[in-house]
Amino acid sequence: MKEIICLGIEATAHTFGVGIVTNEKKILADVRDMYTTEQGGIIPNEAARHHEQLKEHILEKALEEAKLKIEEIDCIAFSQGPGLPPTLHVGKNFARELALNYNKPLLGVNHLCGHLEEGKFFTAAKDPVYVFVSGANTQIIAYEGGKYRVFGEALSVGLGNALDKFGRAVGLGFPAGPKIEALAKKGKYVAIPYVVKGMDVEFSGIVTHCEQLFKKGVAVEDLCYSLQETGFAMLLEVTERALAHTGKKEALLIGGVAANQRFIEMLQIMCKERGVKAYACPLKYSGDNGVQIAITGLLQFTTKTNMFTTEKEIQQAAIDPTWRIEDVAVPWMH
Ligand code: ATP
């Protein structure tokens, strides 16, 4: 079979990334640039401007890294959603322009699906329960009955954003996750709420409670330790129930919070007790990037899924800012 090369464009939020990957699992390029602000939040139109200004340069660098001309690429994939509409538009317009100018098929990739497929690509996991914990997203997902299904999720703020919110309140700067991890090593447990509702988790009240304890003079190290232990235990309780329900034998940690060594250790302990294999996506690929879009684009190309080929189809390919993972067609999993 001829080697297939996919170029993936990621633009759902702060990162503009171009990844080039082959169906023989070779990563030929991974170039990305992240829009950042001193305060830590994202202003969507500013992020879109950042992407607009850098897109050509990032594409050029990626092609240079891959030692390829764009004519040698077989298909173009782009992150179609979910995400911020202004940044999604930049990625979609750029991908459409390339597909039309160079007569390539275009593939619309779900960003969350990109994270899931990338997690499997870089580990030995085949059909795991996914523990997806990034800044905005916190979901326990598994493939069941022909689809990826969300078994439980954070009801308001995701765990990464909750850690960042606490960090901002106590002056740790952004992103706070790594600093909380370091401080937690010197902390001890203080009682804070543990909020699991059915299969869902809720972090916002816990963060407010920790902020109040901080104002009352409780040591920041103790709060970091308690916040980590509680937040991770809540997620692992839901994960364990998802494993019991589905009977799956693997759990895979993905998203920025997967960088946390204590989280990985707690996952490993729970999995060992259940006779389940624990995996974590490598740090380098836990954040947003073009490689995850290219990996998923290849799966879609080979199964002709959400693929736009005619000029009219490509011109009409639109973004979907609220696209849920349950609504993604994944025929390669059947
Ligand atoms: P999303 O992909 O959901 O839009 P995002 O792109 O902001 O969100 P990621 O880049 O995957 O998310 O992850 C960033 C988050 O990971 C931040 O909230 C950060 O604090 C957290 N994080 C990074 N390192 C650690 C760590 N060592 N411990 C805990 N959290 C961490």
PDB file of C-alpha atoms in Angstrom, residues 8-296:
ATOM      1  CA  GLY A   8      -3.243  18.425  10.163  1.00  0.00           C
ATOM      2  CA  ILE A   9      -4.125  21.961  11.249  1.00  0.00           C
ATOM      3  CA  GLU A  10      -5.096  22.680  14.873  1.00  0.00           C
ATOM      4  CA  ALA A  11      -6.755  25.994  15.759  1.00  0.00           C
ATOM      5  CA  THR A  12      -9.439  25.340  18.393  1.00  0.00           C
ATOM      6  CA  ALA A  13      -8.116  27.795  20.992  1.00  0.00           C
ATOM      7  CA  HIS A  14      -4.714  29.195  22.000  1.00  0.00           C
ATOM      8  CA  THR A  15      -2.502  27.022  19.784  1.00  0.00           C
ATOM      9  CA  PHE A  16      -1.976  27.164  16.035  1.00  0.00           C
ATOM     10  CA  GLY A  17      -0.285  23.945  15.020  1.00  0.00           C
ATOM     11  CA  VAL A  18       0.606  22.060  11.859  1.00  0.00           C
ATOM     12  CA  GLY A  19       1.472  18.366  12.081  1.00  0.00           C
ATOM     13  CA  ILE A  20       2.467  16.041   9.232  1.00  0.00           C
ATOM     14  CA  VAL A  21       2.028  12.299   9.831  1.00  0.00           C
ATOM     15  CA  THR A  22       2.105   9.180   7.633  1.00  0.00           C
ATOM     16  CA  ASN A  23      -0.099   6.086   7.827  1.00  0.00           C
ATOM     17  CA  GLU A  24       3.099   4.209   8.753  1.00  0.00           C
ATOM     18  CA  LYS A  25       3.083   6.128  12.032  1.00  0.00           C
ATOM     19  CA  LYS A  26       5.937   8.464  11.105  1.00  0.00           C
ATOM     20  CA  ILE A  27       5.699  11.985  12.486  1.00  0.00           C
ATOM     21  CA  LEU A  28       7.349  14.135   9.843  1.00  0.00           C
ATOM     22  CA  ALA A  29       6.607  17.537  11.383  1.00  0.00           C
ATOM     23  CA  ASP A  30       5.135  19.118  14.487  1.00  0.00           C
ATOM     24  CA  VAL A  31       5.244  22.916  14.516  1.00  0.00           C
ATOM     25  CA  ARG A  32       3.084  24.952  16.904  1.00  0.00           C
ATOM     26  CA  ASP A  33       2.845  28.344  18.457  1.00  0.00           C
ATOM     27  CA  MET A  34       0.760  29.312  21.431  1.00  0.00           C
ATOM     28  CA  TYR A  35      -0.977  32.624  22.003  1.00  0.00           C
ATOM     29  CA  THR A  36      -0.448  33.657  25.614  1.00  0.00           C
ATOM     30  CA  THR A  37      -1.474  36.569  27.824  1.00  0.00           C
ATOM     31  CA  GLU A  38       0.058  37.796  31.077  1.00  0.00           C
ATOM     32  CA  GLN A  39      -3.246  37.362  32.924  1.00  0.00           C
ATOM     33  CA  GLY A  40      -3.730  33.856  31.590  1.00  0.00           C
ATOM     34  CA  GLY A  41      -7.132  34.078  29.875  1.00  0.00           C
ATOM     35  CA  ILE A  42      -7.839  33.912  26.131  1.00  0.00           C
ATOM     36  CA  ILE A  43      -9.326  36.817  24.184  1.00  0.00           C
ATOM     37  CA  PRO A  44     -10.773  34.871  21.212  1.00  0.00           C
ATOM     38  CA  ASN A  45     -10.305  37.611  18.585  1.00  0.00           C
ATOM     39  CA  GLU A  46      -6.717  38.222  19.691  1.00  0.00           C
ATOM     40  CA  ALA A  47      -5.967  34.495  19.523  1.00  0.00           C
ATOM     41  CA  ALA A  48      -7.479  34.441  16.022  1.00  0.00           C
ATOM     42  CA  ARG A  49      -5.220  37.350  15.017  1.00  0.00           C
ATOM     43  CA  HIS A  50      -2.220  35.469  16.378  1.00  0.00           C
ATOM     44  CA  HIS A  51      -3.151  32.426  14.259  1.00  0.00           C
ATOM     45  CA  GLU A  52      -3.803  34.556  11.171  1.00  0.00           C
ATOM     46  CA  GLN A  53      -0.397  36.213  11.449  1.00  0.00           C
ATOM     47  CA  LEU A  54       1.543  32.987  11.977  1.00  0.00           C
ATOM     48  CA  LYS A  55      -0.283  30.421   9.844  1.00  0.00           C
ATOM     49  CA  GLU A  56       1.840  30.741   6.672  1.00  0.00           C
ATOM     50  CA  HIS A  57       5.073  30.729   8.633  1.00  0.00           C
ATOM     51  CA  ILE A  58       4.053  27.637  10.665  1.00  0.00           C
ATOM     52  CA  LEU A  59       3.027  25.791   7.499  1.00  0.00           C
ATOM     53  CA  GLU A  60       6.335  26.648   5.814  1.00  0.00           C
ATOM     54  CA  LYS A  61       8.305  25.486   8.848  1.00  0.00           C
ATOM     55  CA  ALA A  62       6.335  22.217   8.996  1.00  0.00           C
ATOM     56  CA  LEU A  63       6.917  21.459   5.309  1.00  0.00           C
ATOM     57  CA  GLU A  64      10.605  22.285   5.754  1.00  0.00           C
ATOM     58  CA  GLU A  65      10.826  19.982   8.804  1.00  0.00           C
ATOM     59  CA  ALA A  66       9.120  17.185   6.821  1.00  0.00           C
ATOM     60  CA  LYS A  67      11.308  17.920   3.752  1.00  0.00           C
ATOM     61  CA  LEU A  68       8.186  17.902   1.623  1.00  0.00           C
ATOM     62  CA  LYS A  69       6.445  20.114  -0.888  1.00  0.00           C
ATOM     63  CA  ILE A  70       2.749  20.659  -0.263  1.00  0.00           C
ATOM     64  CA  GLU A  71       2.046  18.843  -3.564  1.00  0.00           C
ATOM     65  CA  GLU A  72       3.370  15.641  -1.939  1.00  0.00           C
ATOM     66  CA  ILE A  73       0.739  15.735   0.848  1.00  0.00           C
ATOM     67  CA  ASP A  74      -2.219  13.375   0.270  1.00  0.00           C
ATOM     68  CA  CYS A  75      -4.875  15.024   2.426  1.00  0.00           C
ATOM     69  CA  ILE A  76      -5.470  18.067   4.621  1.00  0.00           C
ATOM     70  CA  ALA A  77      -7.233  17.747   7.998  1.00  0.00           C
ATOM     71  CA  PHE A  78      -8.424  20.597  10.203  1.00  0.00           C
ATOM     72  CA  SER A  79      -9.926  20.885  13.677  1.00  0.00           C
ATOM     73  CA  GLN A  80     -13.586  21.506  12.898  1.00  0.00           C
ATOM     74  CA  GLY A  81     -14.712  21.858  16.549  1.00  0.00           C
ATOM     75  CA  PRO A  82     -15.388  22.133  19.400  1.00  0.00           C
ATOM     76  CA  GLY A  83     -13.580  25.375  20.126  1.00  0.00           C
ATOM     77  CA  LEU A  84     -13.608  29.153  19.887  1.00  0.00           C
ATOM     78  CA  PRO A  85     -15.385  30.283  16.694  1.00  0.00           C
ATOM     79  CA  PRO A  86     -12.862  33.024  15.745  1.00  0.00           C
ATOM     80  CA  THR A  87      -9.850  30.699  15.953  1.00  0.00           C
ATOM     81  CA  LEU A  88     -11.706  27.761  14.381  1.00  0.00           C
ATOM     82  CA  HIS A  89     -12.512  29.998  11.402  1.00  0.00           C
ATOM     83  CA  VAL A  90      -8.826  30.771  10.811  1.00  0.00           C
ATOM     84  CA  GLY A  91      -7.927  27.066  10.730  1.00  0.00           C
ATOM     85  CA  LYS A  92     -10.895  26.119   8.554  1.00  0.00           C
ATOM     86  CA  ASN A  93     -10.324  28.919   6.024  1.00  0.00           C
ATOM     87  CA  PHE A  94      -6.627  28.092   5.757  1.00  0.00           C
ATOM     88  CA  ALA A  95      -7.317  24.349   5.338  1.00  0.00           C
ATOM     89  CA  ARG A  96     -10.023  24.998   2.742  1.00  0.00           C
ATOM     90  CA  GLU A  97      -7.711  27.314   0.796  1.00  0.00           C
ATOM     91  CA  LEU A  98      -4.942  24.678   0.742  1.00  0.00           C
ATOM     92  CA  ALA A  99      -7.344  21.887  -0.244  1.00  0.00           C
ATOM     93  CA  LEU A 100      -8.753  23.947  -3.108  1.00  0.00           C
ATOM     94  CA  ASN A 101      -5.450  25.379  -4.345  1.00  0.00           C
ATOM     95  CA  TYR A 102      -3.650  22.038  -4.342  1.00  0.00           C
ATOM     96  CA  ASN A 103      -6.624  19.806  -5.152  1.00  0.00           C
ATOM     97  CA  LYS A 104      -6.472  17.697  -1.971  1.00  0.00           C
ATOM     98  CA  PRO A 105      -9.302  16.040  -0.013  1.00  0.00           C
ATOM     99  CA  LEU A 106     -10.262  17.889   3.162  1.00  0.00           C
ATOM    100  CA  LEU A 107     -11.137  16.179   6.468  1.00  0.00           C
ATOM    101  CA  GLY A 108     -13.023  17.776   9.361  1.00  0.00           C
ATOM    102  CA  VAL A 109     -11.658  16.426  12.653  1.00  0.00           C
ATOM    103  CA  ASN A 110     -13.254  16.625  16.092  1.00  0.00           C
ATOM    104  CA  HIS A 111     -10.626  18.067  18.431  1.00  0.00           C
ATOM    105  CA  LEU A 112     -11.489  15.755  21.349  1.00  0.00           C
ATOM    106  CA  CYS A 113     -11.364  12.752  19.036  1.00  0.00           C
ATOM    107  CA  GLY A 114      -7.883  14.012  18.077  1.00  0.00           C
ATOM    108  CA  HIS A 115      -6.815  13.801  21.731  1.00  0.00           C
ATOM    109  CA  LEU A 116      -8.234  10.266  22.101  1.00  0.00           C
ATOM    110  CA  GLU A 117      -6.664   8.906  18.903  1.00  0.00           C
ATOM    111  CA  GLU A 118      -3.349  10.565  19.695  1.00  0.00           C
ATOM    112  CA  GLY A 119      -3.333   8.943  23.159  1.00  0.00           C
ATOM    113  CA  LYS A 120      -3.614   5.502  21.549  1.00  0.00           C
ATOM    114  CA  PHE A 121      -1.092   6.387  18.833  1.00  0.00           C
ATOM    115  CA  PHE A 122       1.604   7.086  21.441  1.00  0.00           C
ATOM    116  CA  THR A 123       0.839   4.235  23.867  1.00  0.00           C
ATOM    117  CA  ALA A 124      -0.031   0.539  23.625  1.00  0.00           C
ATOM    118  CA  ALA A 125      -3.664   1.230  24.629  1.00  0.00           C
ATOM    119  CA  LYS A 126      -6.192  -0.117  22.121  1.00  0.00           C
ATOM    120  CA  ASP A 127      -9.660   0.335  23.615  1.00  0.00           C
ATOM    121  CA  PRO A 128      -9.285   2.063  26.969  1.00  0.00           C
ATOM    122  CA  VAL A 129     -11.412   4.119  29.303  1.00  0.00           C
ATOM    123  CA  TYR A 130     -10.055   7.601  28.536  1.00  0.00           C
ATOM    124  CA  VAL A 131      -9.447   9.969  31.442  1.00  0.00           C
ATOM    125  CA  PHE A 132      -9.321  13.234  29.523  1.00  0.00           C
ATOM    126  CA  VAL A 133      -8.294  16.081  31.809  1.00  0.00           C
ATOM    127  CA  SER A 134      -7.161  19.328  30.192  1.00  0.00           C
ATOM    128  CA  GLY A 135      -7.759  22.995  31.024  1.00  0.00           C
ATOM    129  CA  ALA A 136     -11.341  23.330  29.849  1.00  0.00           C
ATOM    130  CA  ASN A 137     -12.292  19.655  29.445  1.00  0.00           C
ATOM    131  CA  THR A 138     -12.638  16.939  32.047  1.00  0.00           C
ATOM    132  CA  GLN A 139     -14.395  13.832  30.763  1.00  0.00           C
ATOM    133  CA  ILE A 140     -14.302  10.084  31.322  1.00  0.00           C
ATOM    134  CA  ILE A 141     -14.922   8.570  27.886  1.00  0.00           C
ATOM    135  CA  ALA A 142     -15.119   5.041  26.450  1.00  0.00           C
ATOM    136  CA  TYR A 143     -16.036   3.476  23.121  1.00  0.00           C
ATOM    137  CA  GLU A 144     -19.350   1.652  23.510  1.00  0.00           C
ATOM    138  CA  GLY A 145     -22.062   0.697  21.032  1.00  0.00           C
ATOM    139  CA  GLY A 146     -20.351   2.203  17.988  1.00  0.00           C
ATOM    140  CA  LYS A 147     -19.477   5.590  19.504  1.00  0.00           C
ATOM    141  CA  TYR A 148     -17.257   7.338  21.977  1.00  0.00           C
ATOM    142  CA  ARG A 149     -19.489   7.980  24.976  1.00  0.00           C
ATOM    143  CA  VAL A 150     -19.033  10.294  27.909  1.00  0.00           C
ATOM    144  CA  PHE A 151     -19.481   8.312  31.116  1.00  0.00           C
ATOM    145  CA  GLY A 152     -18.908  11.251  33.424  1.00  0.00           C
ATOM    146  CA  GLU A 153     -17.686  14.817  33.277  1.00  0.00           C
ATOM    147  CA  ALA A 154     -17.004  18.000  35.224  1.00  0.00           C
ATOM    148  CA  LEU A 155     -20.283  19.843  35.588  1.00  0.00           C
ATOM    149  CA  SER A 156     -18.852  23.362  35.574  1.00  0.00           C
ATOM    150  CA  VAL A 157     -15.153  24.082  35.357  1.00  0.00           C
ATOM    151  CA  GLY A 158     -12.634  21.428  34.163  1.00  0.00           C
ATOM    152  CA  LEU A 159      -9.922  20.308  36.614  1.00  0.00           C
ATOM    153  CA  GLY A 160      -7.076  22.170  34.853  1.00  0.00           C
ATOM    154  CA  ASN A 161      -9.017  25.443  34.896  1.00  0.00           C
ATOM    155  CA  ALA A 162     -10.017  24.797  38.527  1.00  0.00           C
ATOM    156  CA  LEU A 163      -6.340  24.405  39.482  1.00  0.00           C
ATOM    157  CA  ASP A 164      -5.505  27.573  37.528  1.00  0.00           C
ATOM    158  CA  LYS A 165      -8.331  29.478  39.233  1.00  0.00           C
ATOM    159  CA  PHE A 166      -7.078  28.468  42.671  1.00  0.00           C
ATOM    160  CA  GLY A 167      -3.508  29.311  41.617  1.00  0.00           C
ATOM    161  CA  ARG A 168      -4.555  32.781  40.489  1.00  0.00           C
ATOM    162  CA  ALA A 169      -6.327  33.424  43.808  1.00  0.00           C
ATOM    163  CA  VAL A 170      -3.262  32.479  45.861  1.00  0.00           C
ATOM    164  CA  GLY A 171      -0.727  34.204  43.581  1.00  0.00           C
ATOM    165  CA  LEU A 172       0.894  31.233  41.840  1.00  0.00           C
ATOM    166  CA  GLY A 173       0.604  32.632  38.288  1.00  0.00           C
ATOM    167  CA  PHE A 174      -0.500  30.769  35.176  1.00  0.00           C
ATOM    168  CA  PRO A 175      -0.578  27.873  34.443  1.00  0.00           C
ATOM    169  CA  ALA A 176      -0.793  26.874  38.094  1.00  0.00           C
ATOM    170  CA  GLY A 177      -0.923  23.069  37.644  1.00  0.00           C
ATOM    171  CA  PRO A 178       2.864  22.443  37.727  1.00  0.00           C
ATOM    172  CA  LYS A 179       3.354  24.833  40.679  1.00  0.00           C
ATOM    173  CA  ILE A 180       0.522  23.192  42.633  1.00  0.00           C
ATOM    174  CA  GLU A 181       2.156  19.813  41.957  1.00  0.00           C
ATOM    175  CA  ALA A 182       5.499  21.035  43.354  1.00  0.00           C
ATOM    176  CA  LEU A 183       3.947  22.680  46.450  1.00  0.00           C
ATOM    177  CA  ALA A 184       1.722  19.654  47.150  1.00  0.00           C
ATOM    178  CA  LYS A 185       4.868  17.571  47.811  1.00  0.00           C
ATOM    179  CA  LYS A 186       5.389  19.612  51.001  1.00  0.00           C
ATOM    180  CA  GLY A 187       1.738  19.633  52.099  1.00  0.00           C
ATOM    181  CA  LYS A 188      -0.516  17.580  54.338  1.00  0.00           C
ATOM    182  CA  TYR A 189      -4.239  16.882  54.147  1.00  0.00           C
ATOM    183  CA  VAL A 190      -6.853  19.376  55.349  1.00  0.00           C
ATOM    184  CA  ALA A 191     -10.554  18.563  55.019  1.00  0.00           C
ATOM    185  CA  ILE A 192     -12.176  19.984  51.868  1.00  0.00           C
ATOM    186  CA  PRO A 193     -15.392  18.906  50.088  1.00  0.00           C
ATOM    187  CA  TYR A 194     -15.399  15.839  47.816  1.00  0.00           C
ATOM    188  CA  VAL A 195     -18.118  16.257  45.184  1.00  0.00           C
ATOM    189  CA  VAL A 196     -19.092  13.317  42.956  1.00  0.00           C
ATOM    190  CA  LYS A 197     -22.666  13.476  41.693  1.00  0.00           C
ATOM    191  CA  GLY A 198     -23.594  10.161  40.087  1.00  0.00           C
ATOM    192  CA  MET A 199     -20.899   9.836  37.413  1.00  0.00           C
ATOM    193  CA  ASP A 200     -20.168  13.585  37.267  1.00  0.00           C
ATOM    194  CA  VAL A 201     -17.768  15.721  39.271  1.00  0.00           C
ATOM    195  CA  GLU A 202     -17.921  19.340  40.400  1.00  0.00           C
ATOM    196  CA  PHE A 203     -14.804  21.375  41.158  1.00  0.00           C
ATOM    197  CA  SER A 204     -15.956  24.998  41.450  1.00  0.00           C
ATOM    198  CA  GLY A 205     -17.254  24.771  45.049  1.00  0.00           C
ATOM    199  CA  ILE A 206     -14.062  23.005  46.141  1.00  0.00           C
ATOM    200  CA  VAL A 207     -11.924  25.813  44.709  1.00  0.00           C
ATOM    201  CA  THR A 208     -14.031  28.469  46.463  1.00  0.00           C
ATOM    202  CA  HIS A 209     -13.693  26.522  49.719  1.00  0.00           C
ATOM    203  CA  CYS A 210      -9.891  26.335  49.313  1.00  0.00           C
ATOM    204  CA  GLU A 211      -9.717  30.063  48.582  1.00  0.00           C
ATOM    205  CA  GLN A 212     -11.641  30.749  51.801  1.00  0.00           C
ATOM    206  CA  LEU A 213      -9.307  28.502  53.804  1.00  0.00           C
ATOM    207  CA  PHE A 214      -6.331  30.350  52.291  1.00  0.00           C
ATOM    208  CA  LYS A 215      -7.777  33.674  53.487  1.00  0.00           C
ATOM    209  CA  LYS A 216      -8.127  32.148  56.957  1.00  0.00           C
ATOM    210  CA  GLY A 217      -4.409  31.379  56.950  1.00  0.00           C
ATOM    211  CA  VAL A 218      -4.276  27.669  55.983  1.00  0.00           C
ATOM    212  CA  ALA A 219      -0.866  26.921  54.401  1.00  0.00           C
ATOM    213  CA  VAL A 220      -0.885  27.002  50.598  1.00  0.00           C
ATOM    214  CA  GLU A 221       1.103  23.724  50.489  1.00  0.00           C
ATOM    215  CA  ASP A 222      -1.639  21.962  52.465  1.00  0.00           C
ATOM    216  CA  LEU A 223      -4.315  23.347  50.157  1.00  0.00           C
ATOM    217  CA  CYS A 224      -2.370  22.278  47.052  1.00  0.00           C
ATOM    218  CA  TYR A 225      -1.960  18.772  48.465  1.00  0.00           C
ATOM    219  CA  SER A 226      -5.635  18.476  49.454  1.00  0.00           C
ATOM    220  CA  LEU A 227      -6.900  19.914  46.180  1.00  0.00           C
ATOM    221  CA  GLN A 228      -4.816  17.430  44.173  1.00  0.00           C
ATOM    222  CA  GLU A 229      -5.641  14.379  46.287  1.00  0.00           C
ATOM    223  CA  THR A 230      -9.363  15.200  46.305  1.00  0.00           C
ATOM    224  CA  GLY A 231      -9.692  16.189  42.632  1.00  0.00           C
ATOM    225  CA  PHE A 232      -7.755  13.155  41.400  1.00  0.00           C
ATOM    226  CA  ALA A 233      -9.609  10.754  43.737  1.00  0.00           C
ATOM    227  CA  MET A 234     -12.972  12.061  42.489  1.00  0.00           C
ATOM    228  CA  LEU A 235     -11.991  11.457  38.881  1.00  0.00           C
ATOM    229  CA  LEU A 236     -10.566   8.038  39.628  1.00  0.00           C
ATOM    230  CA  GLU A 237     -13.753   6.995  41.444  1.00  0.00           C
ATOM    231  CA  VAL A 238     -15.710   7.728  38.260  1.00  0.00           C
ATOM    232  CA  THR A 239     -13.032   6.060  36.124  1.00  0.00           C
ATOM    233  CA  GLU A 240     -13.172   2.917  38.250  1.00  0.00           C
ATOM    234  CA  ARG A 241     -16.938   2.723  37.863  1.00  0.00           C
ATOM    235  CA  ALA A 242     -16.631   3.242  34.090  1.00  0.00           C
ATOM    236  CA  LEU A 243     -14.087   0.388  34.000  1.00  0.00           C
ATOM    237  CA  ALA A 244     -16.435  -1.855  36.006  1.00  0.00           C
ATOM    238  CA  HIS A 245     -19.380  -0.990  33.776  1.00  0.00           C
ATOM    239  CA  THR A 246     -17.623  -1.450  30.444  1.00  0.00           C
ATOM    240  CA  GLY A 247     -15.356  -4.334  31.488  1.00  0.00           C
ATOM    241  CA  LYS A 248     -12.443  -2.626  29.691  1.00  0.00           C
ATOM    242  CA  LYS A 249      -8.935  -3.589  30.682  1.00  0.00           C
ATOM    243  CA  GLU A 250      -7.076  -0.341  29.994  1.00  0.00           C
ATOM    244  CA  ALA A 251      -7.232   3.246  31.264  1.00  0.00           C
ATOM    245  CA  LEU A 252      -5.533   6.090  29.375  1.00  0.00           C
ATOM    246  CA  LEU A 253      -4.797   9.498  30.860  1.00  0.00           C
ATOM    247  CA  ILE A 254      -4.725  12.387  28.377  1.00  0.00           C
ATOM    248  CA  GLY A 255      -4.810  16.218  28.449  1.00  0.00           C
ATOM    249  CA  GLY A 256      -2.524  18.756  30.121  1.00  0.00           C
ATOM    250  CA  VAL A 257      -3.201  17.540  33.677  1.00  0.00           C
ATOM    251  CA  ALA A 258      -1.810  14.123  32.632  1.00  0.00           C
ATOM    252  CA  ALA A 259       1.583  15.755  33.205  1.00  0.00           C
ATOM    253  CA  ASN A 260       0.988  15.418  36.952  1.00  0.00           C
ATOM    254  CA  GLN A 261       3.100  12.561  38.371  1.00  0.00           C
ATOM    255  CA  ARG A 262       0.878  12.138  41.434  1.00  0.00           C
ATOM    256  CA  PHE A 263      -2.180  11.741  39.181  1.00  0.00           C
ATOM    257  CA  ILE A 264      -0.362   9.084  37.128  1.00  0.00           C
ATOM    258  CA  GLU A 265       0.704   7.310  40.333  1.00  0.00           C
ATOM    259  CA  MET A 266      -2.866   7.297  41.715  1.00  0.00           C
ATOM    260  CA  LEU A 267      -4.191   5.981  38.386  1.00  0.00           C
ATOM    261  CA  GLN A 268      -1.564   3.229  38.429  1.00  0.00           C
ATOM    262  CA  ILE A 269      -2.511   2.190  41.978  1.00  0.00           C
ATOM    263  CA  MET A 270      -6.231   1.993  41.140  1.00  0.00           C
ATOM    264  CA  CYS A 271      -5.573   0.111  37.898  1.00  0.00           C
ATOM    265  CA  LYS A 272      -3.219  -2.383  39.565  1.00  0.00           C
ATOM    266  CA  GLU A 273      -5.865  -3.181  42.166  1.00  0.00           C
ATOM    267  CA  ARG A 274      -8.397  -3.847  39.384  1.00  0.00           C
ATOM    268  CA  GLY A 275      -6.028  -5.806  37.111  1.00  0.00           C
ATOM    269  CA  VAL A 276      -6.228  -3.048  34.467  1.00  0.00           C
ATOM    270  CA  LYS A 277      -3.323  -1.526  32.471  1.00  0.00           C
ATOM    271  CA  ALA A 278      -2.668   2.183  33.038  1.00  0.00           C
ATOM    272  CA  TYR A 279      -1.288   4.452  30.309  1.00  0.00           C
ATOM    273  CA  ALA A 280      -0.558   8.175  30.063  1.00  0.00           C
ATOM    274  CA  CYS A 281      -0.066  10.182  26.869  1.00  0.00           C
ATOM    275  CA  PRO A 282       3.511  11.536  26.660  1.00  0.00           C
ATOM    276  CA  LEU A 283       3.831  15.057  27.978  1.00  0.00           C
ATOM    277  CA  LYS A 284       4.956  16.498  24.645  1.00  0.00           C
ATOM    278  CA  TYR A 285       1.667  15.534  23.019  1.00  0.00           C
ATOM    279  CA  SER A 286      -0.741  16.139  25.899  1.00  0.00           C
ATOM    280  CA  GLY A 287      -1.472  19.729  24.828  1.00  0.00           C
ATOM    281  CA  ASP A 288      -3.112  20.886  21.596  1.00  0.00           C
ATOM    282  CA  ASN A 289      -1.110  20.252  18.415  1.00  0.00           C
ATOM    283  CA  GLY A 290      -1.439  19.564  14.690  1.00  0.00           C
ATOM    284  CA  VAL A 291      -0.151  15.980  14.986  1.00  0.00           C
ATOM    285  CA  GLN A 292      -3.363  14.848  16.738  1.00  0.00           C
ATOM    286  CA  ILE A 293      -5.412  16.306  13.888  1.00  0.00           C
ATOM    287  CA  ALA A 294      -3.243  14.581  11.271  1.00  0.00           C
ATOM    288  CA  ILE A 295      -3.413  11.217  13.116  1.00  0.00           C
ATOM    289  CA  THR A 296      -7.215  11.374  13.173  1.00  0.00           C
TER     290      THR A 296
END
